[in-house]
Short mmCIF file of C-alpha atoms and ligand atoms in Angstrom, two decimals:
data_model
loop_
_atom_site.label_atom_id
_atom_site.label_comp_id
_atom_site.label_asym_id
_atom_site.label_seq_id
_atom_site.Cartn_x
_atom_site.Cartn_y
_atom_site.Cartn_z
CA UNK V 1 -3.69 -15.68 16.95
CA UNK V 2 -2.98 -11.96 16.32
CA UNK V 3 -4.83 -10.17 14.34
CA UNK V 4 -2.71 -8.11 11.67
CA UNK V 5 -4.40 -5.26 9.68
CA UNK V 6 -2.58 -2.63 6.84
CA UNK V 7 -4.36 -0.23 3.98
CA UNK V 8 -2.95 0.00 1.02
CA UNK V 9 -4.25 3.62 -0.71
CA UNK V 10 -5.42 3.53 -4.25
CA UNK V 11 -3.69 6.38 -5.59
CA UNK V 12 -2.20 4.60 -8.83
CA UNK V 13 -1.66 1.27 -10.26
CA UNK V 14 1.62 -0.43 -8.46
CA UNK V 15 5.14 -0.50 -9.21
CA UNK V 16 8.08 -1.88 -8.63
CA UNK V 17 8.70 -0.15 -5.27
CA UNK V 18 5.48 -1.11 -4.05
CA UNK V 19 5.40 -4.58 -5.13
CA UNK V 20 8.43 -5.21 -3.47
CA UNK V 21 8.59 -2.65 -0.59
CA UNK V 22 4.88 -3.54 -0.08
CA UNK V 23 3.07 -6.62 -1.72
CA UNK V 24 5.63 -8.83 -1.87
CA UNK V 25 6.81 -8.46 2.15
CA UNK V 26 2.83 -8.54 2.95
CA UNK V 27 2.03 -11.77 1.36
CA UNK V 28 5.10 -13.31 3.25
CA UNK V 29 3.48 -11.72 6.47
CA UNK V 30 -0.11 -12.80 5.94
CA UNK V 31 1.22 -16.39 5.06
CA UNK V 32 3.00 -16.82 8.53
CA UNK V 33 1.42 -19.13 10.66
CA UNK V 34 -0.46 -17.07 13.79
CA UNK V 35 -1.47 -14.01 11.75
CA UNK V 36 -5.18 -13.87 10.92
CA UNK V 37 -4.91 -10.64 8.33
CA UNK V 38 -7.13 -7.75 7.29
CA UNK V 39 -5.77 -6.22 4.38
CA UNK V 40 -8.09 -3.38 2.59
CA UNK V 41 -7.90 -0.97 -0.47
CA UNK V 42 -8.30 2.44 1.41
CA UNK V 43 -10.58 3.96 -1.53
CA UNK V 44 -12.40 6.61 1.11
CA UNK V 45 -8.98 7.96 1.64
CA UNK V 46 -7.84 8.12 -1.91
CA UNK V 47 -11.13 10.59 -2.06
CA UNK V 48 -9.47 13.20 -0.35
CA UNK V 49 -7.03 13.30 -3.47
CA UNK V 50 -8.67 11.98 -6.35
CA UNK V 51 -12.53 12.94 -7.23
CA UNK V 52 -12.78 11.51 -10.82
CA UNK V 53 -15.06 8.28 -9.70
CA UNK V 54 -14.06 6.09 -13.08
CA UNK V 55 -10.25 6.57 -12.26
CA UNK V 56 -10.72 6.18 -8.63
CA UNK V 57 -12.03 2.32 -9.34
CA UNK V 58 -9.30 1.68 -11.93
CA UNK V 59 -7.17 2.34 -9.29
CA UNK V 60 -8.61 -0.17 -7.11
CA UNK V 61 -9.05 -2.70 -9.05
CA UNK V 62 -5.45 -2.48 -10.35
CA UNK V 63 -4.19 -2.48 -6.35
CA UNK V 64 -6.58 -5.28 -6.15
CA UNK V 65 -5.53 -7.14 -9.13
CA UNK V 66 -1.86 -7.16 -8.24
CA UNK V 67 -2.03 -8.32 -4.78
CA UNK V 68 -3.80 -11.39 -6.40
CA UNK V 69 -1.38 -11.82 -9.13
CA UNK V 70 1.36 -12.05 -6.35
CA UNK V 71 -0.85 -14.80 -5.04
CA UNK V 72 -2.58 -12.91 -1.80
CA UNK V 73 -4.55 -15.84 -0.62
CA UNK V 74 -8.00 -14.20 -0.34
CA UNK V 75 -9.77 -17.15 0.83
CA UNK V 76 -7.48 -17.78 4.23
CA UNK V 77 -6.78 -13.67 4.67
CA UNK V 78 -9.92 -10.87 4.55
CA UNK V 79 -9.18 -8.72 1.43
CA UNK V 80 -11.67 -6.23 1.09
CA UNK V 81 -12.31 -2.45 -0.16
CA UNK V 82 -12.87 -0.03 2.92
CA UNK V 83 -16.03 1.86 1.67
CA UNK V 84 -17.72 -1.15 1.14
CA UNK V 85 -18.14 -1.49 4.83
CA UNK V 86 -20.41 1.34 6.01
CA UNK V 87 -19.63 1.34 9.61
CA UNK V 88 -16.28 2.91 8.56
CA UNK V 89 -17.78 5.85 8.00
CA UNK V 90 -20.03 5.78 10.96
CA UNK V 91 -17.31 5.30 13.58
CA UNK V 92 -15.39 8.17 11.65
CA UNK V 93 -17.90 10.39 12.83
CA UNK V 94 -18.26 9.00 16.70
CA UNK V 95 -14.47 9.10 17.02
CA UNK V 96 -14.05 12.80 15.28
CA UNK V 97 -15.85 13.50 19.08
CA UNK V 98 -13.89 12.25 21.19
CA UNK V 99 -10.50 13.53 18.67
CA UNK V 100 -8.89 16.77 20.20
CA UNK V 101 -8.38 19.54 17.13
CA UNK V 102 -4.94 20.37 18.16
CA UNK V 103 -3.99 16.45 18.04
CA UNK V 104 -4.82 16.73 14.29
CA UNK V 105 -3.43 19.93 13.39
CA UNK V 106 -0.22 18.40 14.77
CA UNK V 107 -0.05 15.81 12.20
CA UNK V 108 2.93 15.81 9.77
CA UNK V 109 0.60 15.02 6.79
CA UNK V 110 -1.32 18.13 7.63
CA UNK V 111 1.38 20.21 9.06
CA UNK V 112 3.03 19.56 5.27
CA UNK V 113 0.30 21.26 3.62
CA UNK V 114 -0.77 23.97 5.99
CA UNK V 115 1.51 26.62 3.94
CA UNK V 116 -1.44 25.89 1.18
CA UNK V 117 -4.37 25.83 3.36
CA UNK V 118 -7.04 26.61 0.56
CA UNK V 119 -5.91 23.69 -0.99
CA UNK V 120 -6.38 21.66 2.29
CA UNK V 121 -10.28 19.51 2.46
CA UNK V 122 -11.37 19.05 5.66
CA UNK V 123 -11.06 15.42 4.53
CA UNK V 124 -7.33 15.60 4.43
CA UNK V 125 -7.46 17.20 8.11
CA UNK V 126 -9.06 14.41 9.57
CA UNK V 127 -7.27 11.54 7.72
CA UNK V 128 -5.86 10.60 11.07
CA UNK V 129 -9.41 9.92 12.56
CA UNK V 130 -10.80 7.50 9.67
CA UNK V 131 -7.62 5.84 9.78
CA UNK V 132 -8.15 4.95 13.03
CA UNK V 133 -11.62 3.73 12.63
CA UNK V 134 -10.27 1.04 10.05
CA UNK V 135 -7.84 0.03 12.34
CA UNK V 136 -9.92 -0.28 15.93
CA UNK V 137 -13.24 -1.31 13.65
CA UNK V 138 -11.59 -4.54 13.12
CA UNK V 139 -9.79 -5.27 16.77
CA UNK V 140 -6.56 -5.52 15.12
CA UNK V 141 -3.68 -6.20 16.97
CA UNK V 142 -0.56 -4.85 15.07
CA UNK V 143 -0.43 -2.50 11.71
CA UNK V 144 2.29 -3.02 9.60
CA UNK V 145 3.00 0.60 7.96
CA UNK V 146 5.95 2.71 6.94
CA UNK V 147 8.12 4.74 9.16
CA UNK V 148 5.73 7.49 7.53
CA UNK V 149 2.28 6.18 9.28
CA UNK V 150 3.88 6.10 12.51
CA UNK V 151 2.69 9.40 14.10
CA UNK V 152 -0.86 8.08 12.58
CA UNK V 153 -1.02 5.10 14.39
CA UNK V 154 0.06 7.09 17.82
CA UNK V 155 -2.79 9.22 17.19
CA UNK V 156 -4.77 6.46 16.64
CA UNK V 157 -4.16 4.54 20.02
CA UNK V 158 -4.32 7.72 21.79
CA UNK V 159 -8.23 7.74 20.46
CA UNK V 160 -9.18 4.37 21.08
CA UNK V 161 -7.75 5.20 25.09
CA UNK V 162 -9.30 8.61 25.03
CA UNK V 163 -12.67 6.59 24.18
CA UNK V 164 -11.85 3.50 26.09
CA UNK V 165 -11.28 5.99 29.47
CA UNK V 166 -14.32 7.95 28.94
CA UNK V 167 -16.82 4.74 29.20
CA UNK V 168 -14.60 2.84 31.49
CA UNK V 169 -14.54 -0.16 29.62
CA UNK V 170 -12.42 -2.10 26.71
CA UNK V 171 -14.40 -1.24 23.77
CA UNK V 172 -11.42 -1.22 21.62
CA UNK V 173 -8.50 -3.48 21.08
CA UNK V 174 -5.43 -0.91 21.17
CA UNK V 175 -3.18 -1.33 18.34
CA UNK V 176 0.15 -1.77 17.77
CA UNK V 177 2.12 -0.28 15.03
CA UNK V 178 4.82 -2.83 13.19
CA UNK V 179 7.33 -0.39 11.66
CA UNK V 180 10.25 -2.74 10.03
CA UNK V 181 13.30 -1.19 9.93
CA UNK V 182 15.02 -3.02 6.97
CA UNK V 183 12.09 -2.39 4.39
CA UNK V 184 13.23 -2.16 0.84
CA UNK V 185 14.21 0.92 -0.86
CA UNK V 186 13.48 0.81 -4.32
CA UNK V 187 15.10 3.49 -6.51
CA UNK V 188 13.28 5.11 -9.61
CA UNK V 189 13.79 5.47 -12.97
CA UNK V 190 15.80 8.63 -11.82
CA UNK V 191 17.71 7.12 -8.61
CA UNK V 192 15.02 8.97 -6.29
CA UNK V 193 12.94 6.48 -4.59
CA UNK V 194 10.69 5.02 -7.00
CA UNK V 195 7.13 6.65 -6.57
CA UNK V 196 4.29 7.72 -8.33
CA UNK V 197 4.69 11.01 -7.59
CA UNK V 198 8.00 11.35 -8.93
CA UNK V 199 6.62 9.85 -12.42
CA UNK V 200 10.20 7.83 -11.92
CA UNK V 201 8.38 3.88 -11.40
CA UNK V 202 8.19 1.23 -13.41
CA UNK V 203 5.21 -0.34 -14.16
CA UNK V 204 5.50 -4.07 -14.30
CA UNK V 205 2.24 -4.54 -15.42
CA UNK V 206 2.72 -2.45 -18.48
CA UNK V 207 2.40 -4.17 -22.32
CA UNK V 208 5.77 -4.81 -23.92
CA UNK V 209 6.31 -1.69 -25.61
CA UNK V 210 4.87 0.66 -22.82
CA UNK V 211 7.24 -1.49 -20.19
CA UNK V 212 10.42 -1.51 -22.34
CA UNK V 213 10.39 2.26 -22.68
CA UNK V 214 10.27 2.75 -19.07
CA UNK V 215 13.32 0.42 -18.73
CA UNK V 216 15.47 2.40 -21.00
CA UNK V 217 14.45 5.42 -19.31
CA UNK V 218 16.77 4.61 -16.76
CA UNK V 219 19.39 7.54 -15.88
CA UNK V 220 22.96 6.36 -16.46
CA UNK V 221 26.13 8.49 -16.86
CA UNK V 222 28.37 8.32 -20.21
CA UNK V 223 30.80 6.27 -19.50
CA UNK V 224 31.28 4.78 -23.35
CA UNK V 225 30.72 0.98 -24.24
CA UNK V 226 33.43 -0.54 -24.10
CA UNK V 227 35.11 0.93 -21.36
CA UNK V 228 34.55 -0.80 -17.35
CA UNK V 229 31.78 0.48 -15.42
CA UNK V 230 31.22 1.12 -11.52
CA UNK V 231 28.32 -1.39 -11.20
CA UNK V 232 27.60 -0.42 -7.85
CA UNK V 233 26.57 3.11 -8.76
CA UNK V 234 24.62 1.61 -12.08
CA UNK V 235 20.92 1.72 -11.23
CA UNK V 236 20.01 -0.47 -14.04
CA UNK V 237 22.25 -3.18 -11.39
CA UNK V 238 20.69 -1.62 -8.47
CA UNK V 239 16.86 -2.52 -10.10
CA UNK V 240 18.46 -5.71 -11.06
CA UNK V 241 20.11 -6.81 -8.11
CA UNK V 242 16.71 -6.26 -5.60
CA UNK V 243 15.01 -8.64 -8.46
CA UNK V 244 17.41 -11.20 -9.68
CA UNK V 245 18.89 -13.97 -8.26
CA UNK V 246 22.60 -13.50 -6.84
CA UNK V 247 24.39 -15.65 -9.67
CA UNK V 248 22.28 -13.81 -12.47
CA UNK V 249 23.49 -9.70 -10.34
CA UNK V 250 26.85 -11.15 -10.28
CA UNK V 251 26.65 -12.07 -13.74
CA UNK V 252 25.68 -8.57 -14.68
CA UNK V 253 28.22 -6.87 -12.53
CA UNK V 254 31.18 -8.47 -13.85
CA UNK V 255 30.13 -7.88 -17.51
CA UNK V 256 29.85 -4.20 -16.73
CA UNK V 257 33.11 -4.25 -14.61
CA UNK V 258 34.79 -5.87 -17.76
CA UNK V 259 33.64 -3.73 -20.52
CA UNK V 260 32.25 -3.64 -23.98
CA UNK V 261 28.91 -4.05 -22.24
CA UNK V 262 26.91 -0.72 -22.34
CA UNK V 263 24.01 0.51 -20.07
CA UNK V 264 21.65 -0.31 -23.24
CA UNK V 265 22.71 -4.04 -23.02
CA UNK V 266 22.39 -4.15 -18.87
CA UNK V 267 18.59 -2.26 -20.10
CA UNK V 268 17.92 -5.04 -22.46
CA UNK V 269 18.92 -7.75 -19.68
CA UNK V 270 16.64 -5.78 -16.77
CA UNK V 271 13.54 -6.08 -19.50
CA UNK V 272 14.17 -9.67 -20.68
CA UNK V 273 14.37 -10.41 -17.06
CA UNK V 274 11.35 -8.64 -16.11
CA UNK V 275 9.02 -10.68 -18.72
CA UNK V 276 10.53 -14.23 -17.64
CA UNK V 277 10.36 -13.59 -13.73
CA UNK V 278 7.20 -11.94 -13.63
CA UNK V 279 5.30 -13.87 -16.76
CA UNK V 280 2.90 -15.54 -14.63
CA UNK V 281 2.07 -12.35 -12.44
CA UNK V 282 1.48 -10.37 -15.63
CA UNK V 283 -0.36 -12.61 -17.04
CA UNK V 284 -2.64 -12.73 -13.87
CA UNK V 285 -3.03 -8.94 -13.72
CA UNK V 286 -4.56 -8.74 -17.11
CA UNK V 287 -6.88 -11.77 -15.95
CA UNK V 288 -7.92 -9.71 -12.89
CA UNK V 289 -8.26 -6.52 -15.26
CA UNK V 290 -10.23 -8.08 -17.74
CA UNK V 291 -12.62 -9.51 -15.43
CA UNK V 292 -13.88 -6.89 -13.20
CA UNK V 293 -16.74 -9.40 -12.37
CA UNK V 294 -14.28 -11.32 -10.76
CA UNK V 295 -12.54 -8.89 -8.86
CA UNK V 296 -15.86 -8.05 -7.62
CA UNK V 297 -16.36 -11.42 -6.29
CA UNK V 298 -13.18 -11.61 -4.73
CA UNK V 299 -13.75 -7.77 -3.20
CA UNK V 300 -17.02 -8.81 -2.11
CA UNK V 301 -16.30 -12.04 -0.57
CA UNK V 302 -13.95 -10.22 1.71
CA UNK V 303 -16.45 -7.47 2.59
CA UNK V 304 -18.76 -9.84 3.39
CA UNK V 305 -16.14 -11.66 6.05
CA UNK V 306 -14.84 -8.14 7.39
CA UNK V 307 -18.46 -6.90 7.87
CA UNK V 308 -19.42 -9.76 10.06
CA UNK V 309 -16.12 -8.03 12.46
CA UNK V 310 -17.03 -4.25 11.69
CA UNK V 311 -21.09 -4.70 12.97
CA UNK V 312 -19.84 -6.42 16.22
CA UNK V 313 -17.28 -3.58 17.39
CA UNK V 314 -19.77 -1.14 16.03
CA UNK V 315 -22.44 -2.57 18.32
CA UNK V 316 -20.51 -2.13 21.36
CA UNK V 317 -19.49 1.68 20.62
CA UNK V 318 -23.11 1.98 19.91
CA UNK V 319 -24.51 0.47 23.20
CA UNK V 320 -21.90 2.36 25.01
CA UNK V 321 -22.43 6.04 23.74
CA UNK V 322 -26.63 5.02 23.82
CA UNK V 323 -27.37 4.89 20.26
CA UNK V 324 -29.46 2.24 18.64
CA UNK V 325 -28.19 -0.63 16.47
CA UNK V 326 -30.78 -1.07 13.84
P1 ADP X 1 4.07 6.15 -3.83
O1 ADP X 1 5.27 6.85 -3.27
O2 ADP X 1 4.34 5.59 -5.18
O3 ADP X 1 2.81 7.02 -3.81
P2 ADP X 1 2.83 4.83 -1.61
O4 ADP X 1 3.17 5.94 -0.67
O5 ADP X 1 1.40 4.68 -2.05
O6 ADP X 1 3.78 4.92 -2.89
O7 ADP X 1 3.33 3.48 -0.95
C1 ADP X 1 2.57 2.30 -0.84
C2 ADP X 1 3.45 1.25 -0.19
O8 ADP X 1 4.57 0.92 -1.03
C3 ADP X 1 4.04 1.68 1.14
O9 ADP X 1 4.03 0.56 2.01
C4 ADP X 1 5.47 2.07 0.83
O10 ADP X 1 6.33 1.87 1.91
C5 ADP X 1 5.81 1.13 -0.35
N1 ADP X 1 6.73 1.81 -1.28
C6 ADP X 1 6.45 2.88 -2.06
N2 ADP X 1 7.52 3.25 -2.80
C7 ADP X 1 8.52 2.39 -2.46
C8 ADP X 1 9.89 2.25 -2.87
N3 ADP X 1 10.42 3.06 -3.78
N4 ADP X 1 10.61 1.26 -2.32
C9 ADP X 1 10.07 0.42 -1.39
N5 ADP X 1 8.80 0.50 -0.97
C10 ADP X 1 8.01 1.47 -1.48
N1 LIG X 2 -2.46 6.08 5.49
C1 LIG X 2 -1.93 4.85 4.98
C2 LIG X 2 -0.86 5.17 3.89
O1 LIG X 2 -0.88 6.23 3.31
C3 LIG X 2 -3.01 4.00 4.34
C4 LIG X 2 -4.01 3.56 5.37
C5 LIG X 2 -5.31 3.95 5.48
C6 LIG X 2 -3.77 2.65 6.43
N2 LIG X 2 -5.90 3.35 6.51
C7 LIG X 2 -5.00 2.55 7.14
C8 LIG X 2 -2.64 1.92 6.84
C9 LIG X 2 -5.10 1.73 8.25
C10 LIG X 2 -2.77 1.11 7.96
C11 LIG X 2 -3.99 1.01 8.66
O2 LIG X 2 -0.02 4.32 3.61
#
């Protein structure tokens, strides 16, 4: 059985690009038979971004509440938030030691930012390091990331070895990273890639109204009613296609290669879509929302299981670098 561990950052509630470039393809993972999998809500590193503590826990819950309304089975998987588990932090601090500085002012997602450097937290320069404590705390085996977290997870095998070497022993399971190659690309509101950062998502989640306006948002070019469109460069198809089944695209393709079918109509399809296929999943996220006592449960359950894992490795690095476990 291998061991399979991801974070998923609480930066914002999820969208479409995440639910399907993210949720969606991790659900499918956990599901499959050998995988025993650690999935947690990385709220420590969402600090080094956002400080304002109410918004910060709106954020996870809504990250929590929509892997559960795309049916993340938290019961046969360990679904958990990372600062509930102390040792986290702990093992931050032993690995910083053994971290070289140039290592981490070599990373992309600090090299990025180094123009700006009094905007830079010392937080955000040693990202690398408590990512790699929730990855070796746990033993995993493989981390399924983006193309993106690659360079994280070298640095993060390179400290587990560094550590490993220096007390001669196996302390720590040495990851592997699980980059897929044919991951989704979901395009925004604005035909970037859909992201929060772009302010270009859509927001399944969202009430009618909210939801609806989003959806007609959509950039299109003026080609008039009734004349035939070029479906294929239509992103209200492109949304529609990664969502719909391949009768219901081709459906909506020929209607806009015909004509006298306008980009509002192909809108109004996308949103009427959007409610049916996704009722029960929006009607689970306002469950979740509205009952932060149960999102607690479920949140604490799975801290309780990962903790069990997190105090054994942190015994070992403990016993090995001659500190006490209390
Ligand atoms: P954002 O760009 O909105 O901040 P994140 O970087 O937090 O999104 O991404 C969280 C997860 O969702 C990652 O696994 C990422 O690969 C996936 N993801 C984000 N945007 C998209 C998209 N437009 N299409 C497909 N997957 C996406
Ligand atoms: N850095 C990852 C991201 O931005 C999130 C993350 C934090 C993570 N800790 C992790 C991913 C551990 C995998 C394993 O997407």
């Amino acid at each position: 059985m291998a061991r399979i561990l991801t974070g998923i950052q609480s930066t914002g509630r999820p969208h479409l690009g995440n639910i399907l470039g993210a949720i969606k393809p991790g659900i499918k993972m956990a599901g499959e038979a050998n995988n025993d999998a650690y999935f947690f809500i990385a709220d420590l590193h969402s600090l080094t971004t956002i400080k304002d503590p109410g918004l910060r826990e709106e954020y996870v819950h809504a990250v929590a509440a929509s892997w559960l309304a795309f049916g993340f089975d938290t019961d046969k998987n360990v679904f958990y938030r990372q600062s509930d588990i102390h040792e986290v932090a702990e093992l931050t601090w032993i690995l910083s030691c053994f971290t070289p500085y140039p290592m981490l002012a070599n990373a992309h997602s600090f090299k990025d930012k180094s123009k700006n450097l009094h905007d830079v937290n010392a937080g955000l320069f040693t990202y690398p390091v408590l990512m790699t404590a929730d990855i070796i705390l746990y033993d995993a085996d493989f981390v399924p990331v983006g193309k993106d977290q690659k360079q994280h997870l070298e640095m993060c095998r390179d400290i587990a070895s560094t550590f490993n070497r220096e007390y001669d022993s196996e302390v720590f399971v040495i990851p592997e990273a699980m980059i897929s190659k044919d991951t989704m690309l979901v395009p925004g509101t604005d035909g970037r890639k859909m992201s929060k950062s772009y302010n270009n998502y859509i927001d399944i989640f969202l009430p009618e109204k909210a939801l609806k306006k989003q959806i007609m948002s959509i950039v299109t070019d003026s080609t008039p009613l009734e004349e035939p469109k070029d479906a294929e460069n239509c992103l209200v198809y492109q949304l529609f296609k990664l969502i719909a089944s391949e009768r219901d695209a081709n459906t909506m393709k020929s209607k806009l290669e015909a004509g006298n079918y306008g980009y509002g109509h192909a809108k109004k399809d996308l949103f009427g879509f959007i409610l049916d296929n996704y009722k029960s999943e929006r009607e689970k996220f306002d469950e979740f929302m509205n009952d932060k006592v149960m999102l607690e449960m479920k949140l604490q359950q799975g801290a309780e299981k990962a903790r069990q894992v997190a105090r054994e490795v942190i015994k070992r690095v403990k016993d090995k670098t001659g500190y006490k476990t209390n």
